[in-house]
């Protein structure tokens, strides 16, 4: 897991890089040069205007969007001691870029063998990539609207809600939406040029697969997609606060402060139910028993209709008690939102559970106060920290990447 590879600073000394800075003007010069080159090579007027519009969209993104998605760079300060801000370069985004570059390069190679030009492939790529990105983001926003974007829109207002929708750097691209949006864009481009859609798709299929292979590696680096628990030599463990870690706590696969719990689907409010209590833990001394439901933890009610799972809320609250920073992306949504893995995890039996690799240290003892719907209260204090890592799981996205690469070779 390597979510952030590096940060591009917002400014270098006193020279702004993002916004209407150096990067913007370099793009303008490059775009003007490309448009002039295309015009001299007798590009169709419609295609030329399409290219100009797309280049203008990119310029607007550099000037208006990139400065808004900058974050503070951890541990880096300016001469006045203020935290420096920068654009985070995510592992997922880097792999996505490599996937796009590989797919376009392969498309150019295959198109030349069919008598098509590089210019035709470039325009087709823009018609596929931009609608694909829009579709990927739209699918994520619709999927997580009840959990994150809808409540934010109501509480913080339309401006904050719209900025959250546009803030792709904080996560939220769904592969299904990208396929739908990309296919629609390719279909429109094909229709405008009066070409056979199936022939174009036949040309693009291996290109899609090689892009998918890189994209799945990006999912692995982001740490949001993972397989079931296993004991294989190539199994991987994710760090504390990762999606796999949170999911395993939420679904009763790991002890946290002496208890295992999971959402009870039979309960009217789907409150989390205690599955097991470590007999040697302070939780057992406090008297909490398996089968009891948890309604309140340290004054925070787990019921309600916010759309978030009560078990998920409990997991996040318990982790927050440790004082360790835990980042839970918007709506607990994965950057790529491949879907499915959360609900497919089954609770391990006592004999099947695997030991975790140690615990994180705690600066001060943690106090847990739990209330049940029946009014029972349990308080205990523990100096034992959280598990340092998740249980070992299948690197499912690496499997998917390998499969896509093999399929690409077969259909070339």
JSON list of N, CA and C in Angstrom, two decimals, residues 120 260 276 354:
[
{"chain": "A", "resi": 120, "resn": "UNK", "atom": "N", "xyz": [-6.30, 10.49, -35.58]},
{"chain": "A", "resi": 120, "resn": "UNK", "atom": "CA", "xyz": [-7.60, 9.85, -35.34]},
{"chain": "A", "resi": 120, "resn": "UNK", "atom": "C", "xyz": [-7.62, 9.17, -33.98]},
{"chain": "A", "resi": 260, "resn": "UNK", "atom": "N", "xyz": [-14.88, -8.46, 19.96]},
{"chain": "A", "resi": 260, "resn": "UNK", "atom": "CA", "xyz": [-15.17, -8.55, 18.53]},
{"chain": "A", "resi": 260, "resn": "UNK", "atom": "C", "xyz": [-16.66, -8.30, 18.37]},
{"chain": "A", "resi": 276, "resn": "UNK", "atom": "N", "xyz": [-17.62, -11.85, 20.65]},
{"chain": "A", "resi": 276, "resn": "UNK", "atom": "CA", "xyz": [-16.71, -12.55, 21.55]},
{"chain": "A", "resi": 276, "resn": "UNK", "atom": "C", "xyz": [-15.99, -11.53, 22.41]},
{"chain": "A", "resi": 354, "resn": "UNK", "atom": "N", "xyz": [-6.63, -15.72, 12.42]},
{"chain": "A", "resi": 354, "resn": "UNK", "atom": "CA", "xyz": [-5.18, -15.65, 12.37]},
{"chain": "A", "resi": 354, "resn": "UNK", "atom": "C", "xyz": [-4.69, -14.55, 13.31]}
]
